[in-house]
């Protein structure tokens, strides 16, 4: 166990998106300073950071210098090169552990890791060629999903295959990169669990949220998810098992499918080694948000309370919907969070709002 970093210490964050921005706001409330490292000239988190570095994630000198200027390094996006984490790790402690990123960045490594822990995943097969895909399809069945092993997010890098004859075109469409073929899970709903693990192994969980995706992008999360107490228990058990197996420190999110017709049978889709969009509701419905708890964990502080004091629905504001900020700002019982992004491109997350309801 390290000594807790006292107020006035500096947290270094790799990545400058909205997650980094919300981490910075949470840290500043605790009297901690934030240094953002980004490969972009003016990312959302720069506006709320005490110090900024603009450099590539493969720039070992810049990473070493950055890590030398902060007391701990963390990350707000999951596709950070693990070499960047290792470089930073020479000059500062890095949380979460690089292994969590190695596992989460590769859908095959992720599925192997989950299976070894005895956690259910969709049926899958590694795919490296058209021949392998053709051979795997009958076993997986139709429809099946072909996903790139790396760099997939928000439904990108994946394609549905409905018949054997579509195999070649499917691999063409993902550029013949290494892939995983997945069976389609018939699910009642998608849920996720945000958990936080401290340096001493203490684990706290937020309530699982029910998540609705549109065009592969999270549209809404609500708590409580309409699931049984047994299912909540199972979901937390899975997230805890993953966090413990990785000796994790910080906030982790595990996305799961609740299988159709089978109350508490959960299938894990993805692990995110960071604060997560489906945990944004914790900003207003909990005393201590996922962002603050991530900062507390990596700084060696006691974890804060994760229980919810209100029911909540979080909705993302995507693309041109951001123009409706006046409507969102005047909606009853609603808080508005905007990320300070200038260009509202289609599919771009511009902000979110959270509507609170009395706790049920
Ligand atoms: P992913 O990029 O893996 O998070 O997938 C994005 C979304 O696609 C998920 O949130 C699900 O709605 C859907 N999806 C992904 N994999 C599967 C699967 N094996 N079965 C059913 N739906 C899936």
Short mmCIF file of C-alpha atoms and ligand atoms in Angstrom, two decimals:
data_model
loop_
_atom_site.label_atom_id
_atom_site.label_comp_id
_atom_site.label_asym_id
_atom_site.label_seq_id
_atom_site.Cartn_x
_atom_site.Cartn_y
_atom_site.Cartn_z
CA UNK A 1 0.00 0.00 0.00
CA UNK A 2 1.20 3.44 -0.89
CA UNK A 3 0.62 6.51 1.24
CA UNK A 4 -2.50 8.41 0.20
CA UNK A 5 -1.67 11.38 -2.02
CA UNK A 6 -2.49 14.51 -0.02
CA UNK A 7 -4.59 17.39 -1.40
CA UNK A 8 -2.37 19.50 -3.65
CA UNK A 9 -0.95 16.41 -5.38
CA UNK A 10 -1.17 16.11 -9.15
CA UNK A 11 -3.03 13.40 -11.04
CA UNK A 12 -1.84 12.76 -14.59
CA UNK A 13 -4.45 11.61 -17.09
CA UNK A 14 -3.66 10.11 -20.48
CA UNK A 15 -6.42 11.32 -22.78
CA UNK A 16 -8.36 14.55 -22.87
CA UNK A 17 -11.94 13.61 -23.80
CA UNK A 18 -15.09 14.16 -21.78
CA UNK A 19 -14.20 11.38 -19.35
CA UNK A 20 -10.92 13.15 -18.57
CA UNK A 21 -12.83 16.39 -18.20
CA UNK A 22 -15.25 14.91 -15.66
CA UNK A 23 -12.37 13.22 -13.80
CA UNK A 24 -10.62 16.60 -13.62
CA UNK A 25 -13.69 18.32 -12.20
CA UNK A 26 -14.06 15.58 -9.56
CA UNK A 27 -10.35 15.77 -8.65
CA UNK A 28 -10.39 19.53 -8.29
CA UNK A 29 -13.26 19.25 -5.79
CA UNK A 30 -10.91 17.18 -3.63
CA UNK A 31 -8.14 19.76 -3.89
CA UNK A 32 -6.12 17.65 -6.33
CA UNK A 33 -4.57 19.06 -9.50
CA UNK A 34 -4.89 17.56 -12.95
CA UNK A 35 -2.34 17.33 -15.74
CA UNK A 36 -3.87 16.17 -19.05
CA UNK A 37 -1.78 14.45 -21.74
CA UNK A 38 -3.41 14.40 -25.15
CA UNK A 39 -2.39 13.96 -28.76
CA UNK A 40 -4.95 16.59 -29.76
CA UNK A 41 -4.33 20.35 -29.57
CA UNK A 42 -7.51 21.36 -27.73
CA UNK A 43 -9.45 18.44 -26.25
CA UNK A 44 -12.44 18.90 -23.86
CA UNK A 45 -10.39 18.27 -20.69
CA UNK A 46 -7.86 21.04 -21.35
CA UNK A 47 -10.41 23.66 -20.31
CA UNK A 48 -10.46 22.32 -16.73
CA UNK A 49 -6.84 21.17 -16.29
CA UNK A 50 -4.04 22.81 -14.30
CA UNK A 51 -1.38 21.57 -16.74
CA UNK A 52 -1.43 20.21 -20.28
CA UNK A 53 0.88 18.23 -22.53
CA UNK A 54 0.27 17.81 -26.25
CA UNK A 55 2.27 14.86 -27.59
CA UNK A 56 1.77 11.49 -29.20
CA UNK A 57 1.16 8.29 -27.20
CA UNK A 58 4.30 6.84 -28.78
CA UNK A 59 6.52 9.72 -27.65
CA UNK A 60 8.53 8.03 -24.87
CA UNK A 61 10.38 11.22 -23.89
CA UNK A 62 7.18 13.22 -23.53
CA UNK A 63 5.57 10.38 -21.54
CA UNK A 64 8.53 10.16 -19.16
CA UNK A 65 8.54 13.93 -18.64
CA UNK A 66 4.78 13.94 -18.05
CA UNK A 67 4.98 11.09 -15.55
CA UNK A 68 7.87 12.85 -13.80
CA UNK A 69 5.68 15.92 -13.29
CA UNK A 70 2.72 14.09 -11.66
CA UNK A 71 2.17 11.88 -8.60
CA UNK A 72 0.11 9.14 -10.26
CA UNK A 73 -0.91 8.36 -13.84
CA UNK A 74 -4.28 7.12 -15.03
CA UNK A 75 -6.09 6.90 -18.30
CA UNK A 76 -9.48 7.99 -19.64
CA UNK A 77 -9.65 5.91 -22.83
CA UNK A 78 -9.03 2.24 -23.28
CA UNK A 79 -7.02 2.09 -26.48
CA UNK A 80 -3.97 3.77 -25.02
CA UNK A 81 -0.91 1.81 -26.24
CA UNK A 82 0.28 -0.40 -23.36
CA UNK A 83 3.83 0.77 -24.22
CA UNK A 84 2.73 4.30 -23.26
CA UNK A 85 1.56 3.03 -19.86
CA UNK A 86 4.84 1.20 -19.38
CA UNK A 87 6.85 4.32 -20.32
CA UNK A 88 4.85 6.46 -17.89
CA UNK A 89 5.24 3.71 -15.29
CA UNK A 90 8.99 4.32 -15.13
CA UNK A 91 8.42 7.69 -13.50
CA UNK A 92 5.11 7.32 -11.63
CA UNK A 93 2.70 4.69 -10.38
CA UNK A 94 0.09 3.80 -13.04
CA UNK A 95 -3.49 2.76 -12.19
CA UNK A 96 -5.42 0.78 -13.39
CA UNK A 97 -2.76 -1.88 -14.07
CA UNK A 98 -1.57 -2.11 -17.70
CA UNK A 99 -2.77 -5.73 -17.86
CA UNK A 100 -6.37 -4.52 -17.64
CA UNK A 101 -5.80 -2.52 -20.82
CA UNK A 102 -4.06 -5.40 -22.59
CA UNK A 103 -7.10 -7.60 -21.85
CA UNK A 104 -9.75 -5.02 -22.73
CA UNK A 105 -8.07 -3.91 -25.95
CA UNK A 106 -8.21 -7.30 -27.61
CA UNK A 107 -11.60 -8.97 -27.87
CA UNK A 108 -9.96 -12.39 -28.09
CA UNK A 109 -7.74 -11.90 -25.04
CA UNK A 110 -10.80 -10.53 -23.22
CA UNK A 111 -12.93 -13.56 -24.02
CA UNK A 112 -10.14 -15.99 -23.11
CA UNK A 113 -9.61 -14.16 -19.81
CA UNK A 114 -13.33 -14.23 -18.98
CA UNK A 115 -13.69 -17.90 -19.85
CA UNK A 116 -10.74 -18.79 -17.64
CA UNK A 117 -12.58 -17.10 -14.79
CA UNK A 118 -15.64 -19.25 -15.54
CA UNK A 119 -17.65 -16.23 -16.70
CA UNK A 120 -20.13 -16.76 -19.55
CA UNK A 121 -19.42 -15.04 -22.88
CA UNK A 122 -21.10 -15.31 -26.30
CA UNK A 123 -19.93 -18.32 -28.33
CA UNK A 124 -16.87 -17.15 -30.26
CA UNK A 125 -14.09 -18.18 -32.63
CA UNK A 126 -10.84 -16.38 -33.53
CA UNK A 127 -10.74 -15.40 -37.21
CA UNK A 128 -7.63 -14.69 -39.28
CA UNK A 129 -8.74 -15.51 -42.82
CA UNK A 130 -11.77 -16.09 -45.07
CA UNK A 131 -11.17 -19.83 -44.76
CA UNK A 132 -11.26 -19.69 -40.98
CA UNK A 133 -14.40 -17.60 -41.09
CA UNK A 134 -16.14 -19.99 -43.46
CA UNK A 135 -15.16 -22.91 -41.26
CA UNK A 136 -16.34 -21.23 -38.05
CA UNK A 137 -19.71 -19.90 -39.25
CA UNK A 138 -21.72 -23.17 -39.17
CA UNK A 139 -20.67 -23.77 -35.55
CA UNK A 140 -21.51 -20.25 -34.38
CA UNK A 141 -24.77 -20.13 -36.37
CA UNK A 142 -26.67 -17.27 -37.99
CA UNK A 143 -26.85 -14.41 -37.57
CA UNK A 144 -23.31 -13.97 -36.30
CA UNK A 145 -21.26 -10.88 -35.56
CA UNK A 146 -17.77 -10.41 -36.93
CA UNK A 147 -15.83 -7.96 -34.75
CA UNK A 148 -12.31 -6.63 -35.15
CA UNK A 149 -10.12 -7.82 -32.28
CA UNK A 150 -8.80 -4.32 -31.67
CA UNK A 151 -10.01 -0.72 -31.82
CA UNK A 152 -13.73 -1.42 -31.87
CA UNK A 153 -16.00 0.88 -29.89
CA UNK A 154 -19.55 2.22 -30.10
CA UNK A 155 -20.44 -0.58 -32.52
CA UNK A 156 -17.59 0.33 -34.90
CA UNK A 157 -15.49 -2.44 -36.44
CA UNK A 158 -18.29 -4.98 -36.46
CA UNK A 159 -20.52 -6.49 -39.09
CA UNK A 160 -23.51 -8.84 -38.99
CA UNK A 161 -23.29 -12.01 -41.09
CA UNK A 162 -26.62 -13.59 -42.03
CA UNK A 163 -25.52 -16.37 -44.37
CA UNK A 164 -22.45 -18.34 -45.38
CA UNK A 165 -22.22 -16.43 -48.67
CA UNK A 166 -21.64 -13.13 -46.84
CA UNK A 167 -18.38 -14.29 -45.25
CA UNK A 168 -15.93 -12.78 -47.73
CA UNK A 169 -17.72 -9.43 -47.99
CA UNK A 170 -17.82 -9.23 -44.18
CA UNK A 171 -14.06 -9.65 -43.89
CA UNK A 172 -13.59 -7.14 -46.74
CA UNK A 173 -15.64 -4.59 -44.83
CA UNK A 174 -13.39 -4.79 -41.77
CA UNK A 175 -10.24 -4.72 -43.90
CA UNK A 176 -9.17 -8.34 -43.19
CA UNK A 177 -7.74 -7.44 -39.78
CA UNK A 178 -7.63 -10.11 -37.04
CA UNK A 179 -11.18 -10.63 -35.81
CA UNK A 180 -13.50 -12.61 -33.57
CA UNK A 181 -16.71 -14.23 -34.74
CA UNK A 182 -19.45 -14.06 -32.12
CA UNK A 183 -22.83 -15.70 -31.77
CA UNK A 184 -25.68 -13.25 -31.35
CA UNK A 185 -27.00 -13.38 -27.80
CA UNK A 186 -30.77 -13.12 -27.52
CA UNK A 187 -31.08 -10.78 -24.63
CA UNK A 188 -33.86 -9.37 -22.48
CA UNK A 189 -31.80 -6.28 -21.82
CA UNK A 190 -28.28 -4.90 -21.60
CA UNK A 191 -26.96 -3.93 -18.20
CA UNK A 192 -23.65 -2.76 -16.84
CA UNK A 193 -22.01 -2.68 -13.47
CA UNK A 194 -19.60 0.06 -12.48
CA UNK A 195 -17.32 -1.05 -9.67
CA UNK A 196 -14.43 0.64 -7.91
CA UNK A 197 -11.52 -1.19 -6.32
CA UNK A 198 -9.14 0.50 -3.89
CA UNK A 199 -5.41 -0.17 -3.52
CA UNK A 200 -6.11 -2.34 -0.46
CA UNK A 201 -8.56 -4.47 -2.46
CA UNK A 202 -11.75 -2.93 -1.04
CA UNK A 203 -14.51 -3.23 -3.63
CA UNK A 204 -17.59 -1.07 -3.92
CA UNK A 205 -20.31 -1.34 -6.54
CA UNK A 206 -22.81 1.06 -8.01
CA UNK A 207 -26.25 -0.26 -8.87
CA UNK A 208 -26.40 -1.98 -12.27
CA UNK A 209 -27.95 0.23 -14.94
CA UNK A 210 -30.11 -0.84 -17.84
CA UNK A 211 -28.58 0.47 -21.06
CA UNK A 212 -30.26 1.13 -24.40
CA UNK A 213 -28.07 1.49 -27.48
CA UNK A 214 -29.01 3.11 -30.78
CA UNK A 215 -26.82 2.58 -33.85
CA UNK A 216 -24.26 0.89 -31.59
CA UNK A 217 -23.97 4.01 -29.37
CA UNK A 218 -25.27 4.21 -25.81
CA UNK A 219 -28.46 6.29 -25.86
CA UNK A 220 -29.79 5.91 -22.30
CA UNK A 221 -28.99 4.32 -18.97
CA UNK A 222 -31.44 3.98 -16.13
CA UNK A 223 -31.30 2.91 -12.53
CA UNK A 224 -32.58 0.81 -11.05
CA UNK A 225 -32.45 -1.72 -13.88
CA UNK A 226 -35.66 -3.80 -13.81
CA UNK A 227 -33.87 -6.97 -12.67
CA UNK A 228 -34.20 -9.22 -9.66
CA UNK A 229 -32.08 -8.96 -6.52
CA UNK A 230 -30.46 -12.28 -7.56
CA UNK A 231 -29.49 -10.80 -10.91
CA UNK A 232 -28.02 -7.70 -9.21
CA UNK A 233 -26.03 -10.02 -6.95
CA UNK A 234 -24.78 -12.08 -9.93
CA UNK A 235 -23.82 -8.97 -11.89
CA UNK A 236 -21.81 -7.61 -8.98
CA UNK A 237 -20.19 -10.97 -8.37
CA UNK A 238 -18.98 -11.07 -11.98
CA UNK A 239 -17.61 -7.52 -11.87
CA UNK A 240 -15.89 -8.22 -8.54
CA UNK A 241 -14.31 -11.42 -9.84
CA UNK A 242 -12.89 -9.55 -12.85
CA UNK A 243 -11.58 -6.64 -10.77
CA UNK A 244 -9.93 -8.99 -8.26
CA UNK A 245 -8.37 -11.18 -10.97
CA UNK A 246 -6.76 -8.09 -12.52
CA UNK A 247 -5.62 -6.70 -9.12
CA UNK A 248 -7.48 -3.70 -10.38
CA UNK A 249 -7.29 -0.21 -8.91
CA UNK A 250 -9.83 2.41 -9.99
CA UNK A 251 -13.22 2.30 -11.66
CA UNK A 252 -14.03 -0.57 -14.00
CA UNK A 253 -17.21 -1.16 -15.98
CA UNK A 254 -18.51 -4.54 -17.11
CA UNK A 255 -21.18 -4.63 -19.82
CA UNK A 256 -23.45 -7.65 -19.81
CA UNK A 257 -26.47 -9.15 -21.56
CA UNK A 258 -29.31 -10.55 -19.48
CA UNK A 259 -30.26 -13.59 -21.47
CA UNK A 260 -33.81 -13.77 -22.74
CA UNK A 261 -36.19 -15.82 -20.64
CA UNK A 262 -33.61 -16.73 -18.02
CA UNK A 263 -33.84 -14.27 -15.10
CA UNK A 264 -30.32 -14.06 -13.76
CA UNK A 265 -28.24 -15.64 -16.56
CA UNK A 266 -25.70 -13.03 -17.57
CA UNK A 267 -23.29 -13.04 -20.49
CA UNK A 268 -20.40 -10.57 -20.41
CA UNK A 269 -19.95 -8.52 -23.57
CA UNK A 270 -17.15 -6.13 -22.67
CA UNK A 271 -14.86 -4.85 -19.95
CA UNK A 272 -13.98 -1.14 -19.89
CA UNK A 273 -10.92 -0.34 -17.72
CA UNK A 274 -12.08 3.19 -16.98
CA UNK A 275 -14.98 5.35 -15.96
CA UNK A 276 -17.86 4.64 -18.30
CA UNK A 277 -20.72 6.39 -20.07
CA UNK A 278 -23.23 4.03 -18.43
CA UNK A 279 -22.04 5.34 -15.04
CA UNK A 280 -22.65 9.04 -15.71
CA UNK A 281 -25.90 8.88 -13.71
CA UNK A 282 -23.73 8.54 -10.58
CA UNK A 283 -22.81 12.24 -10.96
CA UNK A 284 -26.21 13.29 -9.64
CA UNK A 285 -27.85 10.20 -8.12
CA UNK A 286 -25.04 9.26 -5.73
CA UNK A 287 -23.14 11.13 -3.05
CA UNK A 288 -19.82 10.18 -4.65
CA UNK A 289 -19.71 9.74 -8.43
CA UNK A 290 -17.74 7.19 -10.45
CA UNK A 291 -15.34 10.00 -11.37
CA UNK A 292 -14.59 10.95 -7.77
CA UNK A 293 -14.27 7.32 -6.74
CA UNK A 294 -11.79 6.64 -9.54
CA UNK A 295 -9.69 9.57 -8.33
CA UNK A 296 -10.00 8.40 -4.71
CA UNK A 297 -8.91 4.85 -5.61
CA UNK A 298 -5.84 5.82 -7.63
CA UNK A 299 -4.84 8.45 -5.05
CA UNK A 300 -5.03 5.87 -2.26
CA UNK A 301 -7.93 7.60 -0.51
CA UNK A 302 -10.80 5.85 1.25
CA UNK A 303 -13.55 5.06 -1.27
CA UNK A 304 -16.73 7.13 -1.16
CA UNK A 305 -20.30 5.98 -0.87
CA UNK A 306 -21.70 4.29 -3.98
CA UNK A 307 -25.34 3.81 -2.96
CA UNK A 308 -27.89 5.78 -4.97
CA UNK A 309 -30.11 8.33 -3.27
CA UNK A 310 -32.40 8.74 -6.30
CA UNK A 311 -33.58 6.79 -9.29
CA UNK A 312 -32.20 8.23 -12.50
CA UNK A 313 -32.29 8.21 -16.27
CA UNK A 314 -29.20 9.43 -18.11
CA UNK A 315 -29.54 10.32 -21.79
CA UNK A 316 -26.67 11.14 -24.10
CA UNK A 317 -26.82 14.26 -26.23
CA UNK A 318 -25.44 13.21 -29.57
CA UNK A 319 -24.49 15.27 -32.65
CA UNK A 320 -26.88 18.05 -33.66
CA UNK A 321 -29.13 17.38 -30.62
CA UNK A 322 -26.64 19.62 -28.79
CA UNK A 323 -28.41 22.60 -30.41
CA UNK A 324 -31.33 21.88 -28.05
CA UNK A 325 -29.29 22.81 -24.98
CA UNK A 326 -31.89 25.43 -23.95
CA UNK A 327 -34.62 22.76 -23.81
CA UNK A 328 -32.43 20.43 -21.78
CA UNK A 329 -31.42 23.26 -19.46
CA UNK A 330 -35.04 24.12 -18.72
CA UNK A 331 -36.34 20.54 -18.28
CA UNK A 332 -37.79 19.75 -14.86
CA UNK A 333 -35.78 17.65 -12.39
CA UNK A 334 -32.90 17.47 -14.83
CA UNK A 335 -29.21 18.30 -14.68
CA UNK A 336 -27.27 19.14 -17.81
CA UNK A 337 -23.64 18.26 -18.53
CA UNK A 338 -22.00 19.59 -21.70
CA UNK A 339 -18.51 18.66 -22.78
CA UNK A 340 -17.43 21.92 -24.45
CA UNK A 341 -17.00 20.35 -27.89
CA UNK A 342 -17.34 22.89 -30.68
CA UNK A 343 -18.20 20.68 -33.63
CA UNK A 344 -21.38 18.59 -33.36
CA UNK A 345 -20.51 15.80 -35.79
CA UNK A 346 -23.08 12.99 -36.29
CA UNK A 347 -22.60 10.29 -33.64
CA UNK A 348 -20.37 12.53 -31.50
CA UNK A 349 -21.15 12.58 -27.77
CA UNK A 350 -21.67 16.27 -26.95
CA UNK A 351 -23.06 15.98 -23.45
CA UNK A 352 -25.71 14.23 -21.39
CA UNK A 353 -28.58 15.02 -19.09
CA UNK A 354 -29.73 13.23 -15.99
CA UNK A 355 -33.31 13.17 -14.80
CA UNK A 356 -33.76 12.25 -11.14
CA UNK A 357 -36.79 10.55 -9.59
CA UNK A 358 -37.60 9.64 -6.00
CA UNK A 359 -35.85 6.40 -5.05
CA UNK A 360 -38.07 3.34 -5.39
P1 LIG B 1 -19.77 -3.77 -28.64
O1 LIG B 1 -19.02 -2.86 -29.57
O2 LIG B 1 -19.23 -5.14 -28.54
O3 LIG B 1 -20.01 -3.12 -27.30
O4 LIG B 1 -21.24 -3.91 -29.24
C1 LIG B 1 -22.12 -2.80 -29.37
C2 LIG B 1 -23.54 -3.27 -29.20
O5 LIG B 1 -23.86 -4.29 -30.18
C3 LIG B 1 -23.84 -3.95 -27.87
O6 LIG B 1 -24.08 -3.02 -26.86
C4 LIG B 1 -25.05 -4.79 -28.24
O7 LIG B 1 -26.20 -3.98 -28.32
C5 LIG B 1 -24.71 -5.28 -29.62
N1 LIG B 1 -23.99 -6.58 -29.56
C6 LIG B 1 -22.65 -6.74 -29.52
N2 LIG B 1 -22.31 -8.05 -29.44
C7 LIG B 1 -23.47 -8.74 -29.41
C8 LIG B 1 -23.80 -10.15 -29.33
N3 LIG B 1 -22.86 -11.10 -29.29
N4 LIG B 1 -25.11 -10.48 -29.31
C9 LIG B 1 -26.07 -9.52 -29.37
N5 LIG B 1 -25.82 -8.20 -29.46
C10 LIG B 1 -24.55 -7.79 -29.48
#
